[in-house]
Short mmCIF file of C-alpha atoms in Angstrom, two decimals:
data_model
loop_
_atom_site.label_atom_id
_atom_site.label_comp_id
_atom_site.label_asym_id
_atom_site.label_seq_id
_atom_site.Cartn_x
_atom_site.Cartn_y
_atom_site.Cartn_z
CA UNK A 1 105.73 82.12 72.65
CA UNK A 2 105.90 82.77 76.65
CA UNK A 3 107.38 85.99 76.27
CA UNK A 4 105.07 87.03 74.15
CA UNK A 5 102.54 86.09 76.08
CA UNK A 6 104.45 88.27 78.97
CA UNK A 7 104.34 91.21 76.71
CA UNK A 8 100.87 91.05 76.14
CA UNK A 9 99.66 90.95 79.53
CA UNK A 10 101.83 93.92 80.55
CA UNK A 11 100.25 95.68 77.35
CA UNK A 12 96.84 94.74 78.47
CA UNK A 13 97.25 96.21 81.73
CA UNK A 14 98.18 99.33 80.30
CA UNK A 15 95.22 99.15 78.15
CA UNK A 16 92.80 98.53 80.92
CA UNK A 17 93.25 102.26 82.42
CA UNK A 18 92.42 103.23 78.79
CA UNK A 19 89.72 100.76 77.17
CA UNK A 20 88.28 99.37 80.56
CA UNK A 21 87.12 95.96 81.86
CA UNK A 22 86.79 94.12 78.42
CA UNK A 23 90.89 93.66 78.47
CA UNK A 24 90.61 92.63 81.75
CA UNK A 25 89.21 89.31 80.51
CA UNK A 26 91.87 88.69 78.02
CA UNK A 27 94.90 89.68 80.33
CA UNK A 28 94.08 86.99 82.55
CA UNK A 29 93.23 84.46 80.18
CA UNK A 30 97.24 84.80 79.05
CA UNK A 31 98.44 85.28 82.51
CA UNK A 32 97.68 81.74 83.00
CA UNK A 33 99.60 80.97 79.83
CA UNK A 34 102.77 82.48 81.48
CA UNK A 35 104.24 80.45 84.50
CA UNK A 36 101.59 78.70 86.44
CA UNK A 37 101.74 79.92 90.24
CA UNK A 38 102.09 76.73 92.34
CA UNK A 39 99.30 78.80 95.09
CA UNK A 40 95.93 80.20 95.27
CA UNK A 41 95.57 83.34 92.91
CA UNK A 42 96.49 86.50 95.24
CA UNK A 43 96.48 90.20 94.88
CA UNK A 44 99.24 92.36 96.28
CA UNK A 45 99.49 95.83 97.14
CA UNK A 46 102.27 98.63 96.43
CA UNK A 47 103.04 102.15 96.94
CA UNK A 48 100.66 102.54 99.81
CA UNK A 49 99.77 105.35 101.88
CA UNK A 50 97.96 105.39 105.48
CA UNK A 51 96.37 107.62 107.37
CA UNK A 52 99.31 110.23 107.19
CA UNK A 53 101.58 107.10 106.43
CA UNK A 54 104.22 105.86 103.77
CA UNK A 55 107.16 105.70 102.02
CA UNK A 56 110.46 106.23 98.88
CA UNK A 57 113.79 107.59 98.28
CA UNK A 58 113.86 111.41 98.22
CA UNK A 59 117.33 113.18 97.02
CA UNK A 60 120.48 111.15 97.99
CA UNK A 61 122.94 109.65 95.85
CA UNK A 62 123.28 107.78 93.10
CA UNK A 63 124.52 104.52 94.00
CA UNK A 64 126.87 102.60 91.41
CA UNK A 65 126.33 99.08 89.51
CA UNK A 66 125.99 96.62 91.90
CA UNK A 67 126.77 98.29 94.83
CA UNK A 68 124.26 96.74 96.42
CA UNK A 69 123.74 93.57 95.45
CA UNK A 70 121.34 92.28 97.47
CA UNK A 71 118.53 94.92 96.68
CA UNK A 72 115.73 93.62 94.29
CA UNK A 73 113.18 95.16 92.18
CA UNK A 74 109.43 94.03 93.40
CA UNK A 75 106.85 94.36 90.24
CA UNK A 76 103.62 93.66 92.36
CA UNK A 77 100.10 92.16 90.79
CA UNK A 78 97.21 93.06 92.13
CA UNK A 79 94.32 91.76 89.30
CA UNK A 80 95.10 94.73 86.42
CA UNK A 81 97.11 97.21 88.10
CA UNK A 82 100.70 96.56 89.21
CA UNK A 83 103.01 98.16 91.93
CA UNK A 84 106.50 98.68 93.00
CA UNK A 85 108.59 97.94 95.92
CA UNK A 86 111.82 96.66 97.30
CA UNK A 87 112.96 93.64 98.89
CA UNK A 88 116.40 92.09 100.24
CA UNK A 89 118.05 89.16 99.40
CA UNK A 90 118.88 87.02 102.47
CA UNK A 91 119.20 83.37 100.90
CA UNK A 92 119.91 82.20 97.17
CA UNK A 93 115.91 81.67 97.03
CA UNK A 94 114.18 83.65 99.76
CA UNK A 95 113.35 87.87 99.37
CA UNK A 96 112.32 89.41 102.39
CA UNK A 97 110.02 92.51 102.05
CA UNK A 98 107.57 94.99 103.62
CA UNK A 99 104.25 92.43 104.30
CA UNK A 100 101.88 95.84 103.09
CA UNK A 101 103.91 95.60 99.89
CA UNK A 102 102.47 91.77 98.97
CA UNK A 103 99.38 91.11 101.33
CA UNK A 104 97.45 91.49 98.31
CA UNK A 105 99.73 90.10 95.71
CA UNK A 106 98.55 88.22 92.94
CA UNK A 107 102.13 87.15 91.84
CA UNK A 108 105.48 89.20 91.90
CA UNK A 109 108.23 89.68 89.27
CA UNK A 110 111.45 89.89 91.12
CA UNK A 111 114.62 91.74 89.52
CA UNK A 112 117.93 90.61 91.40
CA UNK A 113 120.91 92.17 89.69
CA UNK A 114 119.18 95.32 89.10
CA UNK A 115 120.75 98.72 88.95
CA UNK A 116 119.26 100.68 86.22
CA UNK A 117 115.43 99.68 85.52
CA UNK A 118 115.08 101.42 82.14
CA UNK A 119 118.24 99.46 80.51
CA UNK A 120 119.17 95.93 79.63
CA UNK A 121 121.72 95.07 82.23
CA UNK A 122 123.23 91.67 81.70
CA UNK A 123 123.86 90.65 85.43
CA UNK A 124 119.63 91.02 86.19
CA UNK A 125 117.56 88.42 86.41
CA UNK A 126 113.81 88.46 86.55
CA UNK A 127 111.97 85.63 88.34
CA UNK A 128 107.94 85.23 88.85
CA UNK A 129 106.73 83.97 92.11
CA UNK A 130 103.79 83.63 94.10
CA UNK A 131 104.81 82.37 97.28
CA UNK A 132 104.58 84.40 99.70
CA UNK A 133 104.62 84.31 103.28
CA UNK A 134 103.32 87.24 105.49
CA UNK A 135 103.28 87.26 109.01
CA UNK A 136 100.80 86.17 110.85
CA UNK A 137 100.09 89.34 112.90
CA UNK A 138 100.60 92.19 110.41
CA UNK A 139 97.81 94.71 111.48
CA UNK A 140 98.15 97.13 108.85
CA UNK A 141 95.36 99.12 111.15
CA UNK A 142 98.07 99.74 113.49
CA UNK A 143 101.08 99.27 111.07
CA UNK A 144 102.83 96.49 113.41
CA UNK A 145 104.33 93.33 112.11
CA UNK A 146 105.07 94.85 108.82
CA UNK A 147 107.30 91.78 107.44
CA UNK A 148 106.83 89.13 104.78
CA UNK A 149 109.00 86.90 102.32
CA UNK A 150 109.23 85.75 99.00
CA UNK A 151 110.26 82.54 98.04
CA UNK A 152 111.63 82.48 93.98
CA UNK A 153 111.18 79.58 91.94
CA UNK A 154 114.85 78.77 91.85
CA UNK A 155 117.65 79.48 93.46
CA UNK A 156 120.04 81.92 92.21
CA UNK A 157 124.04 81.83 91.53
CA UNK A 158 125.63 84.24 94.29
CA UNK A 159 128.21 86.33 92.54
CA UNK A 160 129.49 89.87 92.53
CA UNK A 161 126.22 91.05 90.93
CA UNK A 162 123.61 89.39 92.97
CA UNK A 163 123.95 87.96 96.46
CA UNK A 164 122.24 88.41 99.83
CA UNK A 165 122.53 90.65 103.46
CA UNK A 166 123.40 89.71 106.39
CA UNK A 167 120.15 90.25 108.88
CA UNK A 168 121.39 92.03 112.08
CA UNK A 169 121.24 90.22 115.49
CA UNK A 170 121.40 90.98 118.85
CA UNK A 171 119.81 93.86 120.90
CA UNK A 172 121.57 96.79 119.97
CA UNK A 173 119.05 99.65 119.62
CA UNK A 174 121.56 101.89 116.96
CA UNK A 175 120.14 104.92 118.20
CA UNK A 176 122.59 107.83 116.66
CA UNK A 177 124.00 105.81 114.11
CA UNK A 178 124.11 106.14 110.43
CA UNK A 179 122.20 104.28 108.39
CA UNK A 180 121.93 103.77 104.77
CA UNK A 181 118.44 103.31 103.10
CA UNK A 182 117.82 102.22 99.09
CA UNK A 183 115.49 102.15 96.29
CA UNK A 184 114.44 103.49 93.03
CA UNK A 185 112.49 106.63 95.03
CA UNK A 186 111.55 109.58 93.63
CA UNK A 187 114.51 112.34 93.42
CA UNK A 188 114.45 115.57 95.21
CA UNK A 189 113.05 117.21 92.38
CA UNK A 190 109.77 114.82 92.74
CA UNK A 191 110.67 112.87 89.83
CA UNK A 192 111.00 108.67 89.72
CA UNK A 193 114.19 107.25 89.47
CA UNK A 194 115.44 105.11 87.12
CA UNK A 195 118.66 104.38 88.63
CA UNK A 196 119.38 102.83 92.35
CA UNK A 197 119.69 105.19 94.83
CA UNK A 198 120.90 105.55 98.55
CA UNK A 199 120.49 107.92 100.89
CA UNK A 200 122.35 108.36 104.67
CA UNK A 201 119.82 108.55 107.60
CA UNK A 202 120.49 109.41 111.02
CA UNK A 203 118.95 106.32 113.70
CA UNK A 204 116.58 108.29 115.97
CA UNK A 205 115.36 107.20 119.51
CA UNK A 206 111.39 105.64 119.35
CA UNK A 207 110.67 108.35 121.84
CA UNK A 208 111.68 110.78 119.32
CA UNK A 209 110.14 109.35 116.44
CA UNK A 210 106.70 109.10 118.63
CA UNK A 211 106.84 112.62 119.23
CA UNK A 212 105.82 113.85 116.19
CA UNK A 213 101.86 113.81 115.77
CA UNK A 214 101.72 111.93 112.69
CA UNK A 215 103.25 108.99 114.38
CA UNK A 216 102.10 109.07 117.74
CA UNK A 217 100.27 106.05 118.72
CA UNK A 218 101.91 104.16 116.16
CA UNK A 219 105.46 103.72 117.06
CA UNK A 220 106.40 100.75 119.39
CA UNK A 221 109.34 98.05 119.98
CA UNK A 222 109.35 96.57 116.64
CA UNK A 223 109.79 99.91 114.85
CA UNK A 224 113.33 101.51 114.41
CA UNK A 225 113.00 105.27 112.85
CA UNK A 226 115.17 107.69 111.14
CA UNK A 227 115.59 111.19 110.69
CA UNK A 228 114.87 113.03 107.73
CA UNK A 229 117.75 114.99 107.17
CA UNK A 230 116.79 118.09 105.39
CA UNK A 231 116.08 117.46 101.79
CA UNK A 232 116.73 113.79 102.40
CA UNK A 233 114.10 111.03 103.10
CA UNK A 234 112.01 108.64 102.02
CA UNK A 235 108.63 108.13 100.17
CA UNK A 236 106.08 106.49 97.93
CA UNK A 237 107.52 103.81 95.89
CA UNK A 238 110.18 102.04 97.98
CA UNK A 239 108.70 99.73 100.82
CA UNK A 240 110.01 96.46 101.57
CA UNK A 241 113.77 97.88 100.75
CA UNK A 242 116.96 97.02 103.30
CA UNK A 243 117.90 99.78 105.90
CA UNK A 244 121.42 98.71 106.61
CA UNK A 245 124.18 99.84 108.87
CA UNK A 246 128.09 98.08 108.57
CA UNK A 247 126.34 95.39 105.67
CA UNK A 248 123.73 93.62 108.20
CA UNK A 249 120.21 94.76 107.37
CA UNK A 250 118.36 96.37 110.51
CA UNK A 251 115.32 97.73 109.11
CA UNK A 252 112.65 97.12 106.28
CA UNK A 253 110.84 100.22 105.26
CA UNK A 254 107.68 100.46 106.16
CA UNK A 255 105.71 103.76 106.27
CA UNK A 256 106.24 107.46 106.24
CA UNK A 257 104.70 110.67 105.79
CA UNK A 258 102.20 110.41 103.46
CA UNK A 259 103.34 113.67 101.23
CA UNK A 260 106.56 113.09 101.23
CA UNK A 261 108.13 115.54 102.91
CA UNK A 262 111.59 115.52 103.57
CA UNK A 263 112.65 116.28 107.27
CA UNK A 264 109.95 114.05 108.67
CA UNK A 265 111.52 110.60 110.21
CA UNK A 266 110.95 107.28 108.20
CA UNK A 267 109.59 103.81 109.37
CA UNK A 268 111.02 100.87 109.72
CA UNK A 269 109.98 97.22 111.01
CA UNK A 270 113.00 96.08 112.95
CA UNK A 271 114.53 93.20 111.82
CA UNK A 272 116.22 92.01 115.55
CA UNK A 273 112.81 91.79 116.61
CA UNK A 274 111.61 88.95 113.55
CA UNK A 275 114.78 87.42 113.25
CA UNK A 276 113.41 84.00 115.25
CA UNK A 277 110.04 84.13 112.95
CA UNK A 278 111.86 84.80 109.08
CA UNK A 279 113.85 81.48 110.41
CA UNK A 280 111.35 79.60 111.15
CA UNK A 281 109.62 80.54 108.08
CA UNK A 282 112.98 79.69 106.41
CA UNK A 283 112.96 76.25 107.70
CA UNK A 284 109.22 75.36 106.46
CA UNK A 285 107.12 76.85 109.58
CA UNK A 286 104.88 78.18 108.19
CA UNK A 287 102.58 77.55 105.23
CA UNK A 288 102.37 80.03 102.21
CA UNK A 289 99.81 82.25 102.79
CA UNK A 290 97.23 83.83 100.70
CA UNK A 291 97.09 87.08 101.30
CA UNK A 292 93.34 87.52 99.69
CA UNK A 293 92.79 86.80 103.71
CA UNK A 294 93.32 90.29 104.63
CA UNK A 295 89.96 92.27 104.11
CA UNK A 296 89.92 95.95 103.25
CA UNK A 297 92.66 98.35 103.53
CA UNK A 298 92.27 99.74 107.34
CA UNK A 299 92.98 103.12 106.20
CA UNK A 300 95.66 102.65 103.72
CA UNK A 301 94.97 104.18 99.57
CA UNK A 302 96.42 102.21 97.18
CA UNK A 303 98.61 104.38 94.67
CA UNK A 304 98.88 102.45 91.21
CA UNK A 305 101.47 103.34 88.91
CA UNK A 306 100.61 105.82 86.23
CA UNK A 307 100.31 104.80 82.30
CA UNK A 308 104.00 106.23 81.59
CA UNK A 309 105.49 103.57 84.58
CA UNK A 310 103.19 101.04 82.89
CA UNK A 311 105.14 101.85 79.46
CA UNK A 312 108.40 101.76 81.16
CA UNK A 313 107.82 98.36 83.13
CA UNK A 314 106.80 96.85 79.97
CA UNK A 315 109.63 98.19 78.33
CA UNK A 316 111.72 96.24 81.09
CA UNK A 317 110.14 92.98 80.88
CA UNK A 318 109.83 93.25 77.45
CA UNK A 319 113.81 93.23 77.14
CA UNK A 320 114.28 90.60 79.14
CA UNK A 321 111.92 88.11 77.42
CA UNK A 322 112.17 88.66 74.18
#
């Protein structure tokens, strides 16, 4: 009877772009029929764009199952319209993500295991949470502090398919280094992908990555930037995934040009700089927070995903639960 109760909702938010508010009553009359969230009622945000700002895969390479087993899937609830983003998996139970990509967030549905979204794939599993915590400075005004994590309602079995990144240390700046950067982004064609994908970015100085006029003003310590290389970059659709160079994560993306084009460098929060704060928060810190704190969007426009990635998100749920 839950999961088809899950279906129902994810049908009723498809609805609701076609039919209006009246559904809106009814979807959340199941929701709280599916798992009941342990905190306050959120909303979260997804594919978000700033003033010139944002982020997603463009071109690269498809990566193989389970290459990467610590990326996850983010499905992101904000009331009736639902996002996408990545996250890393850094304990059996904790996600950590782009704060932008949750600070809104009703509840999340996490896929761990994941490699192609529109297929049943026996080593995913999908896990609801609300419990987030976001840091306490995130100024998405300025884009600073761009960090947040996820704690799932159980932990999970590390295995070939699904285990978690090491988070880099230290003080190393990995300017000229290769990098590699994941999600389901859009291909260089400008279509979504389906399938993981990867793509190899080039470290660039902050001085560099200031330089440009989109960015200046924006870029300090706690960024790391890459270069878009050509027809490579990233975009829309894809915050809160791993940048990672040798296996230790470095970087979670964070914001990029706006449009998409490929060339311009991509944004990343740098994870050496948060590394004392995610373990604190790790060891029970900090309190969950409820992101419905945050008032307006300080530039940012909230992209929701169209009716067609509604049909295919409940097509992915659907096959799990039922």
């Amino acid at each position: 009877m839950r999961s088809l109760n899950l279906f129902l909702v994810l049908l009723s938010c498809l609805f609701l772009e076609i039919i209006g508010q009246d559904v809106l009553t009814e979807a959340t009359t199941l929701s709280n029929e599916i798992e009941d969230p342990d905190t306050p009622s959120f909303t979260f945000l997804k594919d978000r764009k700033s003033s010139g700002l944002s982020k997603r895969i463009i071109g690269g390479n498809v990566a193989t199952a389970n290459q990467f087993p610590y990326q996850v899937a983010l499905f992101v609830y904000e009331g009736n319209t639902v996002y996408f983003c990545g996250g890393s998996l850094i304990t059996d139970s904790w996600v950590l993500t782009a704060a932008h990509c949750i600070d809104s967030a009703s509840y999340v549905i996490a896929a761990l295991g994941s490699h192609d979204l529109s297929s049943t794939e026996s080593s995913r599993i999908v896990l609801n949470s609300s419990k987030f915590i976001i840091h306490e400075d995130w100024d998405e005004s300025l884009l600073q502090n761009d960090v947040a994590l996820i704690q799932l309602p159980e932990s999970v079995t590390i295995n070939q398919q699904i285990s978690t990144i090491k988070l880099a240390e230290g003080t190393n700046t990995y300017d000229s280094l290769m990098s590699i950067c994941l999600g389901w982004g859009i291909t260089i064609y400008g279509s979504t992908s389906n399938v993981l994908r990867y793509v190899d970015l080039e470290v660039i100085t902050n001085e560099k990555c200031s330089a440009y006029r989109d960015y200046s003003g924006y870029i300090v310590d706690t960024h790391i930037c890459t270069s878009g290389n050509g027809t490579l970059g990233s975009c829309n659709g894809d915050s809160g995934g791993p940048l990672v160079i040798n296996g230790e994560q470095i970087g979670i993306v964070s914001f990029g040009a706006a449009d998409c084009q490929a060339g311009l460098p991509s944004v990343f929060t740098r994870v050496t700089e948060y590394n004392s704060w995610i373990q604190d928060a790790l060891n029970g810190t900090y309190i969950y927070t409820d992101p419905s704190s945050y008032q307006g969007n300080n530039g940012y426009s909230i992209q929701p995903i169209s009716v067609l990635n509604y049909l295919l998100i409940i097509l992915f749920i659907y096959r799990q639960y039922i």
